[in-house]
Amino acid sequence: MAMTFSFFAVIAIVVVALIGALSGLHFVFGVILPYAAFAIFLVGFVNKVLNWASSPVPFRIPTTAGQQKTLPWISDSKLDNPTTTIGVIGRMVLEILFFRSLFRNTSTELRSGNLVHGPAKWLWLFALIFHWSFLLIALRHLRLFVEPVPFLIQGIESIDGMLQVGSPPIYISDLLIIAGVTFLFMRRVILPRIKYISLAADFFPLFLIFAIAATGILMRFVFRVDIVGIKTLLVSLANFSPVVPDGIGVIFFIHVALVSALMAYFPFSKLMHMGGVFLSPTRNMANNSRAVRHINPWNYPVKFHHYDEYEDHFRDVMKDAGLPLEKE
Amino acid sequence: MYDSDKIIPGLIIFVGLMTFPIWSSIGKAEPKPEPKIDTPAINQMVKKQCVEDTHFMKTSHMQMINDWRDKVLRDGERYYTNSRGEKVMMSLQNTCMKCHSNKDKFCDTCHTYTDVKPYCWDCHIQPKGIKQ
């Protein structure tokens, strides 16, 4: 049900864009839609992060995934249980760039009557492949937005196309992202327990990203488009003086509609883990609660009434009753 | 708001990276490539047309040239019949470059604009007087 719904939602975007492009609504699908989607993406993203930032984190809750800092002759795990800011930065870099938490993933199986715990790296590997190729593809697309093309982007472009298979050459990241997204989809279909907890919100981004990659690859190799015209359009979008040249293929508008859908959907979906990973309290806090006192930010000011004050207050009464006093 | 000393700079960096194409283009004229076709060979032609129509050549010339290379080098076929029924010799230097002898004003304009680096000239000799 969740899968069918997501599938037809993506098909609907494709069909709407196809009809729109065929009926000549090039300005709507080439200018207005991407502008609106990009604005929703930026404002929605910032708004979401600010909303998160308005919630306090009451306790030090870093995951202690290694030996804590203790006596000087016991070596502590500086990255998996950091006590310093540098350690936290190291942990976050490993987390964000290399998905260390996922690397530590284990699986528990029943093998010939025994419960066996073992490493489970496939998800980590394909997640890494998927995210890195997505990043490279996004960066590579800057060649169509920026003139002159930055040196770094040219470098990514030539490394990505270094197989030099065919003309235009095949990009390695194109093959990898399809492999990655296929794996992430298949695990939700094949593993019964993952399938059971998968919702439309899990399938929709996968189908959407698959459709974006597929239309991109089709545009490059099958339904050829006028790439100079496309760059003229995209550069004019970046300059806020939009011009839609004639003769750009229909597939381009489908691709743009899908990307716009992804951008507009982004701030309201699980894809916000892009910003959320930086705000994970179990990863971005130093485990120094034995060294530094942390006060819960929502503690209200408590009115203390110390014994000294109590005695001052009731001294006469206490004296009359014969109670022992600390100060006479 | 909590941790604003870290979150606000983080958000500024994020928005800065995402809007890179916008702010990096401020103050730059928008150079649209215009490939020149005023070579002596083309000027002599009565009807100025390429091997196939302009739209096809614009979008798919790279696939065609790649196909030509495979046909000539691997299958030994030297002639291509185009959609007008004419027989054309499949050769970069003797067919394409005969008319489009101005590589720097024709090929390179769009290739530089879209950051395409074809490896034609790894094997072929490029026209004289053009620096690599």
Coordinates of C-alpha atoms in Angstrom, one line a residue:
Chain A
M1 CA 0.0 0.0 0.0
A2 CA 2.7 2.4 1.1
M3 CA 4.8 1.3 -1.9
T4 CA 2.0 1.6 -4.4
F5 CA 1.1 5.0 -3.2
S6 CA 4.7 6.3 -3.4
F7 CA 5.1 4.7 -6.8
F8 CA 2.1 6.4 -8.3
A9 CA 2.9 9.7 -6.6
V10 CA 6.2 9.7 -8.5
I11 CA 4.5 8.6 -11.7
A12 CA 2.0 11.5 -11.2
I13 CA 4.8 14.0 -11.1
V14 CA 6.3 12.6 -14.3
V15 CA 2.9 12.7 -16.1
V16 CA 2.1 16.2 -14.9
A17 CA 5.5 17.5 -16.1
L18 CA 5.2 15.6 -19.4
I19 CA 1.8 17.1 -20.1
G20 CA 3.0 20.5 -19.0
A21 CA 6.1 20.4 -21.2
L22 CA 4.2 19.1 -24.2
S23 CA 1.5 21.8 -23.9
G24 CA 4.3 24.5 -23.9
L25 CA 4.2 25.5 -20.3
H26 CA 8.0 25.8 -20.4
F27 CA 8.2 29.0 -18.2
V28 CA 6.1 27.3 -15.5
F29 CA 8.1 24.1 -15.4
G30 CA 11.5 25.6 -16.2
V31 CA 11.4 28.8 -14.1
I32 CA 8.5 29.2 -11.7
L33 CA 8.5 25.6 -10.3
P34 CA 12.3 25.4 -9.6
Y35 CA 12.3 28.9 -8.0
A36 CA 9.3 28.0 -5.8
A37 CA 10.8 24.6 -4.9
F38 CA 14.2 26.1 -4.1
A39 CA 12.6 28.8 -1.9
I40 CA 10.6 26.2 0.0
F41 CA 13.8 24.1 0.4
L42 CA 15.9 26.9 1.8
V43 CA 13.2 28.5 4.1
G44 CA 11.8 25.2 5.2
F45 CA 15.3 23.8 6.0
V46 CA 16.4 26.9 8.1
N47 CA 13.0 27.0 9.8
K48 CA 13.2 23.3 10.7
V49 CA 16.7 23.7 12.2
L50 CA 15.7 26.8 14.2
N51 CA 12.7 24.9 15.5
W52 CA 15.0 22.1 16.7
A53 CA 17.3 24.7 18.2
S54 CA 14.5 26.0 20.3
S55 CA 14.3 22.7 22.3
P56 CA 16.8 22.4 25.1
V57 CA 18.9 19.2 25.6
P58 CA 18.4 18.6 29.3
F59 CA 21.2 16.1 29.9
R60 CA 24.6 15.1 28.6
I61 CA 23.5 12.1 26.6
P62 CA 26.4 11.1 24.4
T63 CA 26.5 7.5 23.4
T64 CA 29.5 6.0 25.2
A65 CA 30.8 3.6 22.6
G66 CA 34.3 3.1 24.1
Q67 CA 36.4 3.4 27.3
Q68 CA 35.6 6.6 29.2
K69 CA 38.4 8.9 30.3
T70 CA 39.3 7.8 33.8
L71 CA 42.6 7.1 35.6
P72 CA 45.7 8.2 33.6
W73 CA 47.0 4.7 33.1
I74 CA 43.8 3.5 31.4
S75 CA 43.7 4.6 27.8
D76 CA 40.5 6.2 26.8
S77 CA 38.7 6.0 23.5
K78 CA 39.0 9.6 22.2
L79 CA 36.7 9.3 19.2
D80 CA 34.1 6.8 20.4
N81 CA 33.8 8.4 23.9
P82 CA 35.1 11.9 23.5
T83 CA 35.7 14.2 26.4
T84 CA 37.0 17.2 24.5
T85 CA 35.7 19.4 21.8
I86 CA 38.4 18.2 19.4
G87 CA 37.3 14.6 20.1
V88 CA 33.7 15.6 19.4
I89 CA 34.7 17.2 16.1
G90 CA 36.6 14.0 15.2
R91 CA 33.6 11.9 16.1
M92 CA 31.2 14.1 14.1
V93 CA 33.5 14.1 11.0
L94 CA 33.6 10.3 11.1
E95 CA 29.8 10.2 11.6
I96 CA 28.9 12.6 8.8
L97 CA 31.5 11.6 6.2
F98 CA 31.8 7.9 6.9
F99 CA 28.7 6.9 8.9
R100 CA 30.6 5.4 11.8
S101 CA 27.5 4.5 13.7
L102 CA 26.2 2.5 10.8
F103 CA 29.6 0.8 10.5
R104 CA 29.2 -0.4 14.0
N105 CA 25.9 -2.0 13.0
T106 CA 25.5 -5.7 14.2
S107 CA 23.0 -8.3 13.4
T108 CA 21.7 -11.0 15.7
E109 CA 20.7 -14.4 14.2
L110 CA 19.7 -17.8 15.3
R111 CA 22.2 -20.2 13.8
S112 CA 21.7 -23.9 14.5
G113 CA 20.0 -23.2 17.8
N114 CA 22.5 -20.6 19.0
L115 CA 22.0 -16.8 19.1
V116 CA 24.9 -15.4 17.2
H117 CA 25.9 -11.7 17.1
G118 CA 28.0 -10.6 14.1
P119 CA 28.9 -7.5 12.1
A120 CA 26.5 -6.3 9.4
K121 CA 28.2 -4.0 6.9
W122 CA 26.2 -4.1 3.8
L123 CA 23.8 -1.3 4.8
W124 CA 26.8 0.8 5.7
L125 CA 28.6 0.1 2.4
F126 CA 25.6 0.9 0.2
A127 CA 24.5 3.9 2.3
L128 CA 28.0 5.3 1.8
I129 CA 27.9 4.6 -1.9
F130 CA 24.5 6.2 -2.3
H131 CA 25.2 9.3 -0.3
W132 CA 28.7 10.0 -1.8
S133 CA 27.5 9.5 -5.3
F134 CA 24.5 11.8 -4.6
L135 CA 26.9 14.5 -3.4
L136 CA 29.3 14.1 -6.4
I137 CA 26.3 14.3 -8.8
A138 CA 25.0 17.4 -7.1
L139 CA 28.4 19.0 -7.2
R140 CA 29.0 17.9 -10.8
H141 CA 25.7 19.7 -11.8
L142 CA 27.3 23.0 -10.9
R143 CA 29.0 22.9 -14.4
L144 CA 25.5 23.8 -15.7
F145 CA 24.9 26.6 -13.2
V146 CA 28.2 28.5 -13.0
E147 CA 30.2 30.2 -15.7
P148 CA 33.2 29.8 -15.8
V149 CA 33.1 26.3 -14.3
P150 CA 35.2 26.2 -11.1
F151 CA 38.4 24.2 -11.2
L152 CA 37.2 21.8 -8.4
I153 CA 34.1 21.0 -10.4
Q154 CA 36.1 20.3 -13.5
G155 CA 38.3 17.9 -11.4
I156 CA 35.3 16.0 -10.1
E157 CA 33.9 15.8 -13.6
S158 CA 37.0 14.3 -15.1
I159 CA 37.6 11.8 -12.3
D160 CA 33.9 10.8 -12.4
G161 CA 34.1 10.2 -16.2
M162 CA 37.5 8.6 -16.2
L163 CA 36.3 5.3 -17.5
Q164 CA 35.9 7.1 -20.9
V165 CA 33.3 4.6 -22.0
G166 CA 31.2 5.9 -24.9
S167 CA 30.5 9.5 -25.8
P168 CA 29.2 11.3 -23.8
P169 CA 31.2 9.2 -21.3
I170 CA 29.5 7.2 -18.5
Y171 CA 29.9 8.6 -15.0
I172 CA 30.9 6.2 -12.3
S173 CA 28.6 8.0 -9.8
D174 CA 25.6 7.4 -12.1
L175 CA 26.1 3.7 -11.9
L176 CA 26.8 3.8 -8.2
I177 CA 23.8 5.8 -7.2
I178 CA 21.5 3.4 -9.1
A179 CA 23.2 0.5 -7.2
G180 CA 22.8 2.3 -3.9
V181 CA 19.2 3.3 -4.3
T182 CA 18.3 -0.2 -5.6
F183 CA 19.9 -1.7 -2.5
L184 CA 18.1 0.6 -0.1
F185 CA 14.9 -0.2 -1.8
M186 CA 15.4 -3.9 -2.0
R187 CA 16.2 -4.2 1.7
R188 CA 12.8 -2.7 2.4
V189 CA 11.1 -5.2 0.2
I190 CA 13.1 -8.4 0.9
L191 CA 13.6 -8.2 4.7
P192 CA 10.2 -8.9 6.3
R193 CA 10.9 -6.9 9.5
I194 CA 12.1 -3.9 7.5
K195 CA 9.2 -4.2 5.2
Y196 CA 6.8 -4.2 8.1
I197 CA 8.0 -0.9 9.4
S198 CA 8.4 0.8 6.0
L199 CA 6.0 3.6 5.3
A200 CA 5.1 5.8 2.3
A201 CA 7.6 8.3 3.7
D202 CA 10.3 5.7 3.2
F203 CA 9.5 4.6 -0.3
F204 CA 8.6 7.9 -1.8
P205 CA 12.1 9.5 -1.5
L206 CA 13.7 6.3 -2.8
F207 CA 11.4 6.2 -5.9
L208 CA 11.8 10.0 -6.4
I209 CA 15.6 9.8 -6.3
F210 CA 15.5 6.7 -8.6
A211 CA 13.4 8.6 -11.0
I212 CA 15.7 11.6 -10.9
A213 CA 18.7 9.5 -11.6
A214 CA 16.9 7.5 -14.3
T215 CA 15.7 10.6 -16.1
G216 CA 19.1 12.1 -15.9
I217 CA 20.8 9.1 -17.4
L218 CA 18.1 8.8 -20.1
M219 CA 18.6 12.5 -20.9
R220 CA 22.4 11.9 -21.2
F221 CA 22.3 8.8 -23.3
V222 CA 18.9 8.3 -25.0
F223 CA 16.7 11.3 -25.4
R224 CA 19.5 13.8 -26.1
V225 CA 18.9 17.4 -25.2
D226 CA 20.5 20.7 -26.2
I227 CA 22.9 21.1 -23.3
V228 CA 24.0 24.6 -24.2
G229 CA 20.4 25.7 -24.1
I230 CA 20.0 24.1 -20.7
K231 CA 23.0 25.8 -19.3
T232 CA 21.8 29.2 -20.7
L233 CA 18.5 28.6 -18.8
L234 CA 20.1 27.6 -15.6
V235 CA 22.7 30.4 -15.6
S236 CA 19.8 32.8 -16.3
L237 CA 17.9 31.3 -13.3
A238 CA 21.0 32.0 -11.1
N239 CA 21.1 35.6 -12.3
F240 CA 17.4 36.1 -11.7
S241 CA 16.9 37.1 -15.3
P242 CA 15.2 33.9 -16.5
V243 CA 15.1 33.0 -20.2
V244 CA 13.9 29.7 -21.5
P245 CA 15.5 28.9 -24.9
D246 CA 13.6 27.0 -27.5
G247 CA 14.3 23.4 -28.3
I248 CA 15.1 22.0 -24.9
G249 CA 13.8 18.4 -24.8
V250 CA 10.7 17.4 -22.8
I251 CA 12.7 15.0 -20.6
F252 CA 14.6 18.0 -19.2
F253 CA 11.3 19.4 -17.8
I254 CA 10.4 16.0 -16.3
H255 CA 13.9 15.9 -14.6
V256 CA 13.5 19.4 -13.3
A257 CA 9.9 18.7 -12.0
L258 CA 11.2 15.6 -10.1
V259 CA 14.1 17.6 -8.6
S260 CA 11.8 20.4 -7.7
A261 CA 9.5 17.9 -5.9
L262 CA 12.5 16.6 -4.0
M263 CA 13.5 20.1 -2.9
A264 CA 10.0 21.1 -1.9
Y265 CA 9.5 17.8 0.0
F266 CA 12.9 17.9 1.7
P267 CA 12.2 20.1 4.8
F268 CA 9.1 18.1 5.7
S269 CA 10.5 14.6 5.4
K270 CA 13.1 12.2 6.8
L271 CA 15.5 13.7 4.4
M272 CA 16.1 16.4 7.0
H273 CA 18.6 14.0 8.5
M274 CA 21.0 16.1 6.3
G275 CA 20.7 18.8 8.9
G276 CA 19.7 16.6 11.8
V277 CA 22.9 14.6 11.8
F278 CA 24.7 17.8 13.0
L279 CA 22.2 18.2 15.8
S280 CA 22.3 14.6 17.2
P281 CA 22.8 15.0 21.0
T282 CA 24.1 11.5 21.3
R283 CA 27.0 12.3 18.9
N284 CA 27.7 16.0 19.3
M285 CA 28.2 16.2 23.0
A286 CA 31.4 15.6 25.0
N287 CA 31.2 13.0 27.6
N288 CA 32.6 15.2 30.4
S289 CA 29.9 15.1 33.0
R290 CA 32.3 13.8 35.6
A291 CA 34.5 16.9 35.0
V292 CA 32.1 19.7 34.3
R293 CA 28.8 20.4 35.9
H294 CA 25.9 20.7 33.5
I295 CA 22.7 22.4 34.5
N296 CA 19.4 21.5 32.9
P297 CA 18.5 24.6 30.9
W298 CA 14.8 24.4 31.8
N299 CA 15.5 24.3 35.6
Y300 CA 13.4 27.1 37.2
P301 CA 15.1 29.1 40.0
V302 CA 14.5 27.3 43.2
K303 CA 14.0 29.3 46.4
F304 CA 16.3 27.8 48.9
H305 CA 15.8 28.1 52.7
H306 CA 19.1 27.1 54.3
Y307 CA 19.3 25.9 57.9
D308 CA 21.2 29.1 58.9
E309 CA 18.3 31.2 57.7
Y310 CA 15.8 28.8 59.3
E311 CA 17.5 29.1 62.6
D312 CA 17.7 32.9 62.4
H313 CA 14.0 32.9 61.7
F314 CA 12.9 30.7 64.6
R315 CA 15.8 31.3 67.1
D316 CA 13.6 32.7 69.8
V317 CA 10.9 30.1 69.5
M318 CA 13.5 27.3 69.4
K319 CA 15.4 28.7 72.4
D320 CA 12.1 28.8 74.4
A321 CA 11.4 25.2 73.5
G322 CA 14.9 24.2 74.6
L323 CA 16.0 23.0 71.2
P324 CA 19.7 22.8 70.4
L325 CA 21.0 25.7 68.4
E326 CA 24.1 26.1 66.2
K327 CA 24.5 29.7 67.0
E328 CA 23.4 31.3 70.2
Chain B
M1 CA 17.1 29.3 21.2
Y2 CA 20.0 27.1 22.4
D3 CA 23.5 26.7 21.0
S4 CA 22.9 29.7 18.7
D5 CA 26.7 30.3 18.6
K6 CA 27.1 27.1 16.7
I7 CA 23.7 26.8 14.9
I8 CA 23.5 30.3 13.4
P9 CA 27.0 30.1 11.7
G10 CA 26.1 26.5 10.6
L11 CA 23.0 27.8 8.9
I12 CA 24.8 30.7 7.3
I13 CA 27.4 28.3 5.8
F14 CA 24.5 26.0 4.6
V15 CA 22.7 28.8 2.9
G16 CA 25.9 30.2 1.5
L17 CA 26.8 26.8 -0.1
M18 CA 23.3 26.2 -1.5
T19 CA 23.2 29.6 -3.1
F20 CA 26.7 29.4 -4.5
P21 CA 25.6 29.7 -8.2
I22 CA 23.6 32.8 -7.3
W23 CA 26.2 34.9 -5.5
S24 CA 29.1 33.7 -7.6
S25 CA 27.5 35.0 -10.7
I26 CA 26.9 38.5 -9.4
G27 CA 28.5 41.2 -11.6
K28 CA 29.4 38.7 -14.3
A29 CA 28.1 39.1 -17.8
E30 CA 26.3 36.1 -19.1
P31 CA 28.5 34.8 -21.9
K32 CA 26.4 32.6 -24.2
P33 CA 28.5 30.6 -26.6
E34 CA 28.1 31.4 -30.3
P35 CA 29.9 28.8 -32.4
K36 CA 31.1 30.4 -35.7
I37 CA 30.5 28.8 -39.0
D38 CA 32.2 31.3 -41.3
T39 CA 35.1 29.1 -42.5
P40 CA 36.2 29.2 -46.2
A41 CA 34.7 25.7 -46.8
I42 CA 31.3 26.6 -45.4
N43 CA 31.2 30.0 -47.1
Q44 CA 31.6 28.2 -50.5
M45 CA 28.6 26.0 -49.9
V46 CA 25.4 26.9 -51.8
K47 CA 23.2 25.2 -49.2
K48 CA 24.7 25.4 -45.8
Q49 CA 24.0 22.0 -44.1
C50 CA 25.8 19.5 -42.1
V51 CA 25.8 15.7 -42.4
E52 CA 22.5 15.7 -40.5
D53 CA 20.1 18.5 -39.5
T54 CA 21.2 21.1 -37.0
H55 CA 19.1 20.0 -34.0
F56 CA 20.4 16.4 -34.3
M57 CA 24.0 17.6 -34.7
K58 CA 23.7 20.0 -31.7
T59 CA 22.3 17.3 -29.4
S60 CA 23.9 14.1 -30.7
H61 CA 27.1 14.8 -32.6
M62 CA 29.2 13.1 -29.9
Q63 CA 27.2 9.9 -30.2
M64 CA 27.5 10.0 -33.9
I65 CA 31.3 10.6 -33.9
N66 CA 31.8 7.9 -31.4
D67 CA 29.7 5.5 -33.5
W68 CA 31.8 6.5 -36.6
R69 CA 35.0 5.7 -34.8
D70 CA 33.8 2.2 -33.8
K71 CA 32.5 1.5 -37.4
V72 CA 35.7 2.7 -39.0
L73 CA 38.3 1.3 -36.6
R74 CA 36.5 -1.9 -35.6
D75 CA 34.4 -2.9 -38.6
G76 CA 36.3 -1.2 -41.4
E77 CA 33.2 0.6 -42.7
R78 CA 34.2 3.9 -44.2
Y79 CA 30.9 5.4 -45.4
Y80 CA 27.8 6.6 -43.6
T81 CA 24.5 7.1 -45.2
N82 CA 22.7 10.0 -43.7
S83 CA 18.9 10.7 -43.5
R84 CA 19.0 12.5 -46.8
G85 CA 20.4 9.3 -48.5
E86 CA 23.9 10.8 -49.1
K87 CA 27.0 8.8 -48.6
V88 CA 29.5 10.5 -46.3
M89 CA 33.0 9.5 -45.5
M90 CA 33.3 8.8 -41.8
S91 CA 36.3 10.8 -40.8
L92 CA 36.9 13.4 -38.2
Q93 CA 39.7 15.1 -40.0
N94 CA 38.5 14.7 -43.6
T95 CA 34.8 15.3 -43.1
C96 CA 34.1 17.2 -39.9
M97 CA 37.2 19.3 -39.8
K98 CA 37.1 20.0 -43.6
C99 CA 34.2 22.4 -43.0
H100 CA 34.6 23.2 -39.3
S101 CA 38.3 24.0 -39.6
N102 CA 37.9 26.7 -36.8
K103 CA 38.1 24.3 -33.8
D104 CA 38.7 27.2 -31.3
K105 CA 35.7 29.2 -32.6
F106 CA 33.4 26.2 -33.2
C107 CA 34.1 23.1 -31.1
D108 CA 35.7 24.8 -28.1
T109 CA 33.1 27.5 -27.5
C110 CA 30.4 25.1 -26.4
H111 CA 32.7 22.5 -24.9
T112 CA 34.4 25.1 -22.6
Y113 CA 31.0 26.5 -21.7
T114 CA 29.6 23.2 -20.6
D115 CA 32.9 21.8 -19.3
V116 CA 33.1 19.0 -21.8
K117 CA 36.6 17.7 -22.6
P118 CA 36.4 15.3 -25.5
Y119 CA 39.5 13.2 -26.1
C120 CA 39.4 13.4 -29.9
W121 CA 42.8 15.1 -29.9
D122 CA 44.5 12.4 -27.9
C123 CA 44.8 10.5 -31.3
H124 CA 43.9 13.0 -34.0
I125 CA 46.0 15.9 -35.0
Q126 CA 44.3 19.1 -34.2
P127 CA 44.3 22.1 -36.6
K128 CA 47.5 24.1 -36.5
G129 CA 47.8 27.3 -34.6
I130 CA 45.6 26.3 -31.7
K131 CA 47.1 25.8 -28.4
Q132 CA 45.9 22.8 -26.5

